[in-house]
Each structure stands twice: as structure tokens, then as C-alpha cells.
Amino acid sequence: MAANDDDPNGKNALRTRLRARRDALPAEARATWSQHLAEAGAPALRERIGTASVVAAYWPLRSEADPRPLARALAAAGARLCLPVVDGEQMHFSAWDGGEADLVPAGFGAFGPAPTAPLVAPTLLLVPLLGFDARGQRLGWGKGYYDRYLAQRAAAATAPAGRPFAVGIAFACQQVPAIPSEAHDVPLDAVLTEGGLLPAQSAPDVVDRYPCGRPRPPRR
């Protein structure tokens, strides 16, 4: 479903609404739910990708769900970590030890490894988002970095293991019935919320039943 960004029902209008919804969450709730997200996600992702994976986290901005507890839990089980660094229109990933002492500004208010850190190719990509739907469509900030990276990895025959497994990191209340999509949008493989891991196409449809302010019950 395509929609013009200037359409009142399009991406920009949806970004504004979803950003306000997430920003309204108390900081304490976001921290608690991010920890629940790690507790639910670490065993599910270890089962899906194994323990010897390369996990790309991200530095949370504003009210984004924090992937760092999850990344550190996966590292404790044997995964290697990395963080994104923006270079012009492209994004690459640099090795990260899970700490914060040696990080430097990496663009847009985020932090990342120093320029001397080795580049790595993640096998698990934790992706920030403003909203998602049951098909795995994601609404981000509109810069297209993750879509371009996933498309490049899928097209590069020499990339290790092809395209990484892409998991959106979100609170359950960020799910909406449908995200407007375009040809260049790359769907996620799954979304992880405080309620558990939702593989694309298997997430339950919603009609904004879960306003931010209370968590969705964990899946049984």
C-alpha cells in the first residue's frame, strides 16, 4: 500500500502520531519494558540464530525502546556485538564490546565505536522503529538507512550469510493495522516487543487496541 508522505493518511502523519504516542510513555515504563523485551527476546533469538551470531544493536534516541539489555544478554551467551555508524547516505557496523566508555558521537545524537573499530557484517539486525504492522512493514524516521543496508546485503553475493535476520525492536503499543509501504521498503523478519517475538505475517492484527501506557500481555 503506497502513500504520499504529504498525504494526511500517509507516512508523515503516521510518524507524528506514533512519535507522540511513544513519547507519552513514562521513562520508567520504557526502561521496565525494555528489560522485559530482553528477557522475552534473548532465549527466542538464541534459538532462532544460535549463540555465535553477530548482533547489531543501536543507540536508542528519544523514547525508542532500548535494545542494549537484549544485546548484552545475547553477548553473555556468546554473540559478538556491533553498533551502526552513518557515513553519508550509507550505514555500516563497527565492532562494540558492549560498554560505553569508548564510544564517540555517531550522528543524529547517537553514539558508536571509534573510527578505529573493525567493521563487521551482522547476522542479526536489531532495528529501531516508530511503528509496525502484522506484515512486518516498519515505519522509521524516513532516512532509509536500514532499508538500503538490507537491500545491499541481500544483493551482495559475497556478504556473509546473505541478508541478516532483521528484528524490529518496539513496544507493543507501536503496532498499527497497516504501515504504508513503497517498493524500496524492506519488510522485517520479526518484531520483538515486551510481549515476545512476533514473526512477520503471524503477528495478530490490531486496531490500535493497546494504547501506550500499559503493556501488552506476554504471548502464551
PDB file of C-alpha atoms in Angstrom:
ATOM      1  CA  MET A   1       0.000   0.000   0.000  1.00  0.00           C
ATOM      2  CA  ALA A   2       1.719   3.165  -1.171  1.00  0.00           C
ATOM      3  CA  ALA A   3       1.018   6.592   0.263  1.00  0.00           C
ATOM      4  CA  ASN A   4       2.471  10.024  -0.357  1.00  0.00           C
ATOM      5  CA  ASP A   5       4.405  11.384   2.624  1.00  0.00           C
ATOM      6  CA  ASP A   6       2.323  14.583   2.412  1.00  0.00           C
ATOM      7  CA  ASP A   7      -0.980  12.694   2.497  1.00  0.00           C
ATOM      8  CA  PRO A   8      -2.884  13.186   5.787  1.00  0.00           C
ATOM      9  CA  ASN A   9      -3.161   9.397   5.886  1.00  0.00           C
ATOM     10  CA  GLY A  10       0.443   8.870   4.770  1.00  0.00           C
ATOM     11  CA  LYS A  11       3.749   8.224   6.440  1.00  0.00           C
ATOM     12  CA  ASN A  12       4.480  11.669   7.853  1.00  0.00           C
ATOM     13  CA  ALA A  13       1.101  11.935   9.542  1.00  0.00           C
ATOM     14  CA  LEU A  14       1.546   8.444  10.958  1.00  0.00           C
ATOM     15  CA  ARG A  15       5.062   9.304  12.154  1.00  0.00           C
ATOM     16  CA  THR A  16       3.732  12.325  14.037  1.00  0.00           C
ATOM     17  CA  ARG A  17       1.002  10.289  15.709  1.00  0.00           C
ATOM     18  CA  LEU A  18       3.223   7.360  16.640  1.00  0.00           C
ATOM     19  CA  ARG A  19       6.056   9.563  17.879  1.00  0.00           C
ATOM     20  CA  ALA A  20       3.635  11.377  20.191  1.00  0.00           C
ATOM     21  CA  ARG A  21       2.217   8.050  21.375  1.00  0.00           C
ATOM     22  CA  ARG A  22       5.642   6.698  22.289  1.00  0.00           C
ATOM     23  CA  ASP A  23       6.912   9.982  23.742  1.00  0.00           C
ATOM     24  CA  ALA A  24       3.970   9.926  26.159  1.00  0.00           C
ATOM     25  CA  LEU A  25       5.327   6.802  27.830  1.00  0.00           C
ATOM     26  CA  PRO A  26       6.960   7.496  31.217  1.00  0.00           C
ATOM     27  CA  ALA A  27      10.716   6.886  31.207  1.00  0.00           C
ATOM     28  CA  GLU A  28      10.314   4.304  33.976  1.00  0.00           C
ATOM     29  CA  ALA A  29       7.845   2.323  31.885  1.00  0.00           C
ATOM     30  CA  ARG A  30      10.142   2.395  28.853  1.00  0.00           C
ATOM     31  CA  ALA A  31      13.050   1.114  30.945  1.00  0.00           C
ATOM     32  CA  THR A  32      10.947  -1.639  32.508  1.00  0.00           C
ATOM     33  CA  TRP A  33       9.503  -2.752  29.176  1.00  0.00           C
ATOM     34  CA  SER A  34      12.948  -2.698  27.548  1.00  0.00           C
ATOM     35  CA  GLN A  35      14.100  -5.114  30.236  1.00  0.00           C
ATOM     36  CA  HIS A  36      11.017  -7.292  29.663  1.00  0.00           C
ATOM     37  CA  LEU A  37      11.824  -7.184  25.959  1.00  0.00           C
ATOM     38  CA  ALA A  38      15.327  -8.510  26.679  1.00  0.00           C
ATOM     39  CA  GLU A  39      14.017 -11.264  28.936  1.00  0.00           C
ATOM     40  CA  ALA A  40      11.489 -12.374  26.328  1.00  0.00           C
ATOM     41  CA  GLY A  41      13.755 -11.945  23.335  1.00  0.00           C
ATOM     42  CA  ALA A  42      17.104 -13.398  24.372  1.00  0.00           C
ATOM     43  CA  PRO A  43      16.022 -17.069  24.554  1.00  0.00           C
ATOM     44  CA  ALA A  44      13.806 -16.789  21.470  1.00  0.00           C
ATOM     45  CA  LEU A  45      16.571 -15.242  19.378  1.00  0.00           C
ATOM     46  CA  ARG A  46      19.237 -17.640  20.641  1.00  0.00           C
ATOM     47  CA  GLU A  47      17.007 -20.480  19.446  1.00  0.00           C
ATOM     48  CA  ARG A  48      16.471 -18.769  16.082  1.00  0.00           C
ATOM     49  CA  ILE A  49      20.027 -17.670  15.225  1.00  0.00           C
ATOM     50  CA  GLY A  50      22.276 -19.603  17.584  1.00  0.00           C
ATOM     51  CA  THR A  51      24.830 -18.213  20.003  1.00  0.00           C
ATOM     52  CA  ALA A  52      27.731 -17.492  17.627  1.00  0.00           C
ATOM     53  CA  SER A  53      25.969 -14.616  15.883  1.00  0.00           C
ATOM     54  CA  VAL A  54      26.996 -11.022  15.232  1.00  0.00           C
ATOM     55  CA  VAL A  55      24.300  -8.810  16.733  1.00  0.00           C
ATOM     56  CA  ALA A  56      23.812  -5.231  15.587  1.00  0.00           C
ATOM     57  CA  ALA A  57      22.201  -3.129  18.300  1.00  0.00           C
ATOM     58  CA  TYR A  58      21.556   0.622  18.057  1.00  0.00           C
ATOM     59  CA  TRP A  59      21.833   3.610  20.364  1.00  0.00           C
ATOM     60  CA  PRO A  60      18.278   4.496  21.479  1.00  0.00           C
ATOM     61  CA  LEU A  61      17.160   8.042  20.655  1.00  0.00           C
ATOM     62  CA  ARG A  62      14.438   9.926  22.488  1.00  0.00           C
ATOM     63  CA  SER A  63      11.766   7.443  23.522  1.00  0.00           C
ATOM     64  CA  GLU A  64      12.912   4.440  21.454  1.00  0.00           C
ATOM     65  CA  ALA A  65      12.865   1.002  23.024  1.00  0.00           C
ATOM     66  CA  ASP A  66      16.348   0.281  24.367  1.00  0.00           C
ATOM     67  CA  PRO A  67      17.965  -2.781  22.710  1.00  0.00           C
ATOM     68  CA  ARG A  68      21.112  -2.721  24.862  1.00  0.00           C
ATOM     69  CA  PRO A  69      19.877  -5.069  27.637  1.00  0.00           C
ATOM     70  CA  LEU A  70      18.934  -7.590  24.941  1.00  0.00           C
ATOM     71  CA  ALA A  71      22.247  -7.179  23.111  1.00  0.00           C
ATOM     72  CA  ARG A  72      24.223  -7.687  26.319  1.00  0.00           C
ATOM     73  CA  ALA A  73      22.189 -10.779  27.189  1.00  0.00           C
ATOM     74  CA  LEU A  74      22.986 -12.248  23.764  1.00  0.00           C
ATOM     75  CA  ALA A  75      26.669 -11.323  24.189  1.00  0.00           C
ATOM     76  CA  ALA A  76      26.733 -13.164  27.516  1.00  0.00           C
ATOM     77  CA  ALA A  77      25.618 -16.268  25.603  1.00  0.00           C
ATOM     78  CA  GLY A  78      28.441 -15.934  23.039  1.00  0.00           C
ATOM     79  CA  ALA A  79      27.331 -13.387  20.436  1.00  0.00           C
ATOM     80  CA  ARG A  80      29.564 -10.573  19.192  1.00  0.00           C
ATOM     81  CA  LEU A  81      28.119  -7.063  19.176  1.00  0.00           C
ATOM     82  CA  CYS A  82      28.280  -4.068  16.870  1.00  0.00           C
ATOM     83  CA  LEU A  83      26.688  -0.637  16.501  1.00  0.00           C
ATOM     84  CA  PRO A  84      25.759   1.369  13.393  1.00  0.00           C
ATOM     85  CA  VAL A  85      27.779   4.323  12.158  1.00  0.00           C
ATOM     86  CA  VAL A  86      26.326   6.628   9.493  1.00  0.00           C
ATOM     87  CA  ASP A  87      28.626   7.635   6.631  1.00  0.00           C
ATOM     88  CA  GLY A  88      26.848   9.987   4.237  1.00  0.00           C
ATOM     89  CA  GLU A  89      23.890   8.100   2.769  1.00  0.00           C
ATOM     90  CA  GLN A  90      25.225   4.744   3.901  1.00  0.00           C
ATOM     91  CA  MET A  91      25.400   2.914   7.191  1.00  0.00           C
ATOM     92  CA  HIS A  92      27.991   0.409   8.315  1.00  0.00           C
ATOM     93  CA  PHE A  93      28.525  -1.504  11.536  1.00  0.00           C
ATOM     94  CA  SER A  94      31.558  -1.421  13.804  1.00  0.00           C
ATOM     95  CA  ALA A  95      32.507  -3.914  16.497  1.00  0.00           C
ATOM     96  CA  TRP A  96      31.345  -2.996  20.008  1.00  0.00           C
ATOM     97  CA  ASP A  97      32.365  -4.534  23.328  1.00  0.00           C
ATOM     98  CA  GLY A  98      29.045  -3.752  24.983  1.00  0.00           C
ATOM     99  CA  GLY A  99      30.445  -0.943  27.140  1.00  0.00           C
ATOM    100  CA  GLU A 100      30.045   2.807  26.823  1.00  0.00           C
ATOM    101  CA  ALA A 101      33.384   4.288  27.901  1.00  0.00           C
ATOM    102  CA  ASP A 102      34.998   4.318  24.431  1.00  0.00           C
ATOM    103  CA  LEU A 103      32.005   5.350  22.322  1.00  0.00           C
ATOM    104  CA  VAL A 104      32.049   8.518  20.221  1.00  0.00           C
ATOM    105  CA  PRO A 105      29.310  10.583  18.510  1.00  0.00           C
ATOM    106  CA  ALA A 106      27.954   8.655  15.511  1.00  0.00           C
ATOM    107  CA  GLY A 107      25.448  11.093  14.037  1.00  0.00           C
ATOM    108  CA  PHE A 108      21.854  12.106  14.869  1.00  0.00           C
ATOM    109  CA  GLY A 109      22.634  12.210  18.594  1.00  0.00           C
ATOM    110  CA  ALA A 110      23.659   8.545  18.732  1.00  0.00           C
ATOM    111  CA  PHE A 111      26.965   7.058  19.859  1.00  0.00           C
ATOM    112  CA  GLY A 112      29.075   4.361  18.255  1.00  0.00           C
ATOM    113  CA  PRO A 113      32.531   2.800  18.264  1.00  0.00           C
ATOM    114  CA  ALA A 114      35.613   4.854  17.412  1.00  0.00           C
ATOM    115  CA  PRO A 115      36.703   5.011  13.729  1.00  0.00           C
ATOM    116  CA  THR A 116      39.484   2.525  14.506  1.00  0.00           C
ATOM    117  CA  ALA A 117      36.981  -0.211  15.441  1.00  0.00           C
ATOM    118  CA  PRO A 118      36.840  -3.024  12.851  1.00  0.00           C
ATOM    119  CA  LEU A 119      33.868  -3.231  10.505  1.00  0.00           C
ATOM    120  CA  VAL A 120      31.668  -6.313  10.839  1.00  0.00           C
ATOM    121  CA  ALA A 121      28.682  -7.802   9.000  1.00  0.00           C
ATOM    122  CA  PRO A 122      25.841  -8.541  11.445  1.00  0.00           C
ATOM    123  CA  THR A 123      23.825 -11.731  11.172  1.00  0.00           C
ATOM    124  CA  LEU A 124      21.106 -10.349  13.475  1.00  0.00           C
ATOM    125  CA  LEU A 125      19.971  -6.771  12.940  1.00  0.00           C
ATOM    126  CA  LEU A 126      18.019  -5.092  15.751  1.00  0.00           C
ATOM    127  CA  VAL A 127      16.095  -2.292  14.068  1.00  0.00           C
ATOM    128  CA  PRO A 128      14.539   0.803  15.693  1.00  0.00           C
ATOM    129  CA  LEU A 129      11.114   1.934  14.541  1.00  0.00           C
ATOM    130  CA  LEU A 130       8.194   4.243  15.149  1.00  0.00           C
ATOM    131  CA  GLY A 131       5.531   1.743  14.126  1.00  0.00           C
ATOM    132  CA  PHE A 132       4.980  -1.702  12.639  1.00  0.00           C
ATOM    133  CA  ASP A 133       2.192  -3.889  11.334  1.00  0.00           C
ATOM    134  CA  ALA A 134       1.456  -7.628  11.211  1.00  0.00           C
ATOM    135  CA  ARG A 135       3.080  -7.960   7.766  1.00  0.00           C
ATOM    136  CA  GLY A 136       6.464  -6.858   9.116  1.00  0.00           C
ATOM    137  CA  GLN A 137       6.277  -3.434   7.498  1.00  0.00           C
ATOM    138  CA  ARG A 138       8.155  -0.837   9.517  1.00  0.00           C
ATOM    139  CA  LEU A 139       7.872   2.927   9.824  1.00  0.00           C
ATOM    140  CA  GLY A 140      11.172   4.595  10.697  1.00  0.00           C
ATOM    141  CA  TRP A 141      12.445   8.156  10.673  1.00  0.00           C
ATOM    142  CA  GLY A 142      12.318   8.283   6.869  1.00  0.00           C
ATOM    143  CA  LYS A 143      16.055   8.371   6.140  1.00  0.00           C
ATOM    144  CA  GLY A 144      16.124   4.886   4.601  1.00  0.00           C
ATOM    145  CA  TYR A 145      19.404   3.689   6.122  1.00  0.00           C
ATOM    146  CA  TYR A 146      18.150   0.288   7.230  1.00  0.00           C
ATOM    147  CA  ASP A 147      16.242  -0.357   4.004  1.00  0.00           C
ATOM    148  CA  ARG A 148      19.333   0.451   1.932  1.00  0.00           C
ATOM    149  CA  TYR A 149      21.579  -1.684   4.117  1.00  0.00           C
ATOM    150  CA  LEU A 150      19.269  -4.695   3.955  1.00  0.00           C
ATOM    151  CA  ALA A 151      18.861  -4.338   0.194  1.00  0.00           C
ATOM    152  CA  GLN A 152      22.638  -4.097  -0.309  1.00  0.00           C
ATOM    153  CA  ARG A 153      23.302  -7.141   1.854  1.00  0.00           C
ATOM    154  CA  ALA A 154      20.657  -9.138   0.018  1.00  0.00           C
ATOM    155  CA  ALA A 155      22.193  -8.192  -3.346  1.00  0.00           C
ATOM    156  CA  ALA A 156      25.839  -8.782  -2.390  1.00  0.00           C
ATOM    157  CA  ALA A 157      26.781 -12.371  -3.182  1.00  0.00           C
ATOM    158  CA  THR A 158      29.931 -12.024  -1.079  1.00  0.00           C
ATOM    159  CA  ALA A 159      28.106 -10.848   2.063  1.00  0.00           C
ATOM    160  CA  PRO A 160      28.407 -13.411   4.882  1.00  0.00           C
ATOM    161  CA  ALA A 161      25.234 -15.482   5.037  1.00  0.00           C
ATOM    162  CA  GLY A 162      23.390 -13.042   2.805  1.00  0.00           C
ATOM    163  CA  ARG A 163      20.850 -10.710   4.363  1.00  0.00           C
ATOM    164  CA  PRO A 164      20.836 -10.553   8.173  1.00  0.00           C
ATOM    165  CA  PHE A 165      17.782 -11.594  10.155  1.00  0.00           C
ATOM    166  CA  ALA A 166      16.045  -8.251  10.784  1.00  0.00           C
ATOM    167  CA  VAL A 167      14.081  -7.830  14.008  1.00  0.00           C
ATOM    168  CA  GLY A 168      12.235  -4.641  14.815  1.00  0.00           C
ATOM    169  CA  ILE A 169      12.526  -3.525  18.440  1.00  0.00           C
ATOM    170  CA  ALA A 170       9.396  -1.842  19.738  1.00  0.00           C
ATOM    171  CA  PHE A 171       6.773  -1.559  22.412  1.00  0.00           C
ATOM    172  CA  ALA A 172       3.572  -3.469  21.645  1.00  0.00           C
ATOM    173  CA  CYS A 173       1.545  -0.260  21.516  1.00  0.00           C
ATOM    174  CA  GLN A 174       3.520   0.798  18.424  1.00  0.00           C
ATOM    175  CA  GLN A 175       1.699  -1.777  16.295  1.00  0.00           C
ATOM    176  CA  VAL A 176      -0.919  -0.357  13.922  1.00  0.00           C
ATOM    177  CA  PRO A 177      -3.267  -2.037  11.446  1.00  0.00           C
ATOM    178  CA  ALA A 178      -1.200  -1.097   8.378  1.00  0.00           C
ATOM    179  CA  ILE A 179       2.007   0.784   7.565  1.00  0.00           C
ATOM    180  CA  PRO A 180       2.008   2.500   4.133  1.00  0.00           C
ATOM    181  CA  SER A 181       4.686   0.748   2.065  1.00  0.00           C
ATOM    182  CA  GLU A 182       6.633   1.511  -1.100  1.00  0.00           C
ATOM    183  CA  ALA A 183       8.797  -0.530  -3.440  1.00  0.00           C
ATOM    184  CA  HIS A 184      12.035   0.321  -1.619  1.00  0.00           C
ATOM    185  CA  ASP A 185      10.725  -0.658   1.842  1.00  0.00           C
ATOM    186  CA  VAL A 186      12.228  -3.927   3.120  1.00  0.00           C
ATOM    187  CA  PRO A 187       9.933  -5.857   5.491  1.00  0.00           C
ATOM    188  CA  LEU A 188      11.232  -7.078   8.827  1.00  0.00           C
ATOM    189  CA  ASP A 189      11.563 -10.784   9.546  1.00  0.00           C
ATOM    190  CA  ALA A 190      10.058 -10.346  13.013  1.00  0.00           C
ATOM    191  CA  VAL A 191       9.272  -7.759  15.665  1.00  0.00           C
ATOM    192  CA  LEU A 192      10.222  -8.106  19.325  1.00  0.00           C
ATOM    193  CA  THR A 193       8.103  -6.364  21.953  1.00  0.00           C
ATOM    194  CA  GLU A 194       7.759  -6.710  25.706  1.00  0.00           C
ATOM    195  CA  GLY A 195       5.144  -9.371  24.890  1.00  0.00           C
ATOM    196  CA  GLY A 196       7.519 -11.607  22.936  1.00  0.00           C
ATOM    197  CA  LEU A 197       8.840 -12.312  19.435  1.00  0.00           C
ATOM    198  CA  LEU A 198       6.304 -11.830  16.640  1.00  0.00           C
ATOM    199  CA  PRO A 199       7.405 -13.345  13.303  1.00  0.00           C
ATOM    200  CA  ALA A 200       6.214 -11.314  10.327  1.00  0.00           C
ATOM    201  CA  GLN A 201       2.831 -12.471   8.964  1.00  0.00           C
ATOM    202  CA  SER A 202       2.000 -14.117  12.300  1.00  0.00           C
ATOM    203  CA  ALA A 203       1.571 -11.031  14.464  1.00  0.00           C
ATOM    204  CA  PRO A 204      -2.077 -10.567  15.413  1.00  0.00           C
ATOM    205  CA  ASP A 205      -3.917  -7.821  13.571  1.00  0.00           C
ATOM    206  CA  VAL A 206      -4.757  -4.823  15.724  1.00  0.00           C
ATOM    207  CA  VAL A 207      -6.920  -1.741  15.567  1.00  0.00           C
ATOM    208  CA  ASP A 208      -4.815   0.313  17.980  1.00  0.00           C
ATOM    209  CA  ARG A 209      -6.157  -1.716  20.894  1.00  0.00           C
ATOM    210  CA  TYR A 210      -3.047  -1.200  23.025  1.00  0.00           C
ATOM    211  CA  PRO A 211      -2.502   2.493  23.770  1.00  0.00           C
ATOM    212  CA  CYS A 212       0.902   3.313  25.213  1.00  0.00           C
ATOM    213  CA  GLY A 213       0.661   3.389  28.952  1.00  0.00           C
ATOM    214  CA  ARG A 214       0.070  -0.310  29.601  1.00  0.00           C
ATOM    215  CA  PRO A 215       1.962  -3.317  28.220  1.00  0.00           C
ATOM    216  CA  ARG A 216       0.506  -5.992  26.016  1.00  0.00           C
ATOM    217  CA  PRO A 217       0.270  -9.275  27.937  1.00  0.00           C
ATOM    218  CA  PRO A 218       3.049 -11.749  27.027  1.00  0.00           C
ATOM    219  CA  ARG A 219       2.152 -14.344  24.427  1.00  0.00           C
ATOM    220  CA  ARG A 220       1.485 -17.792  25.867  1.00  0.00           C
TER     221      ARG A 220
END
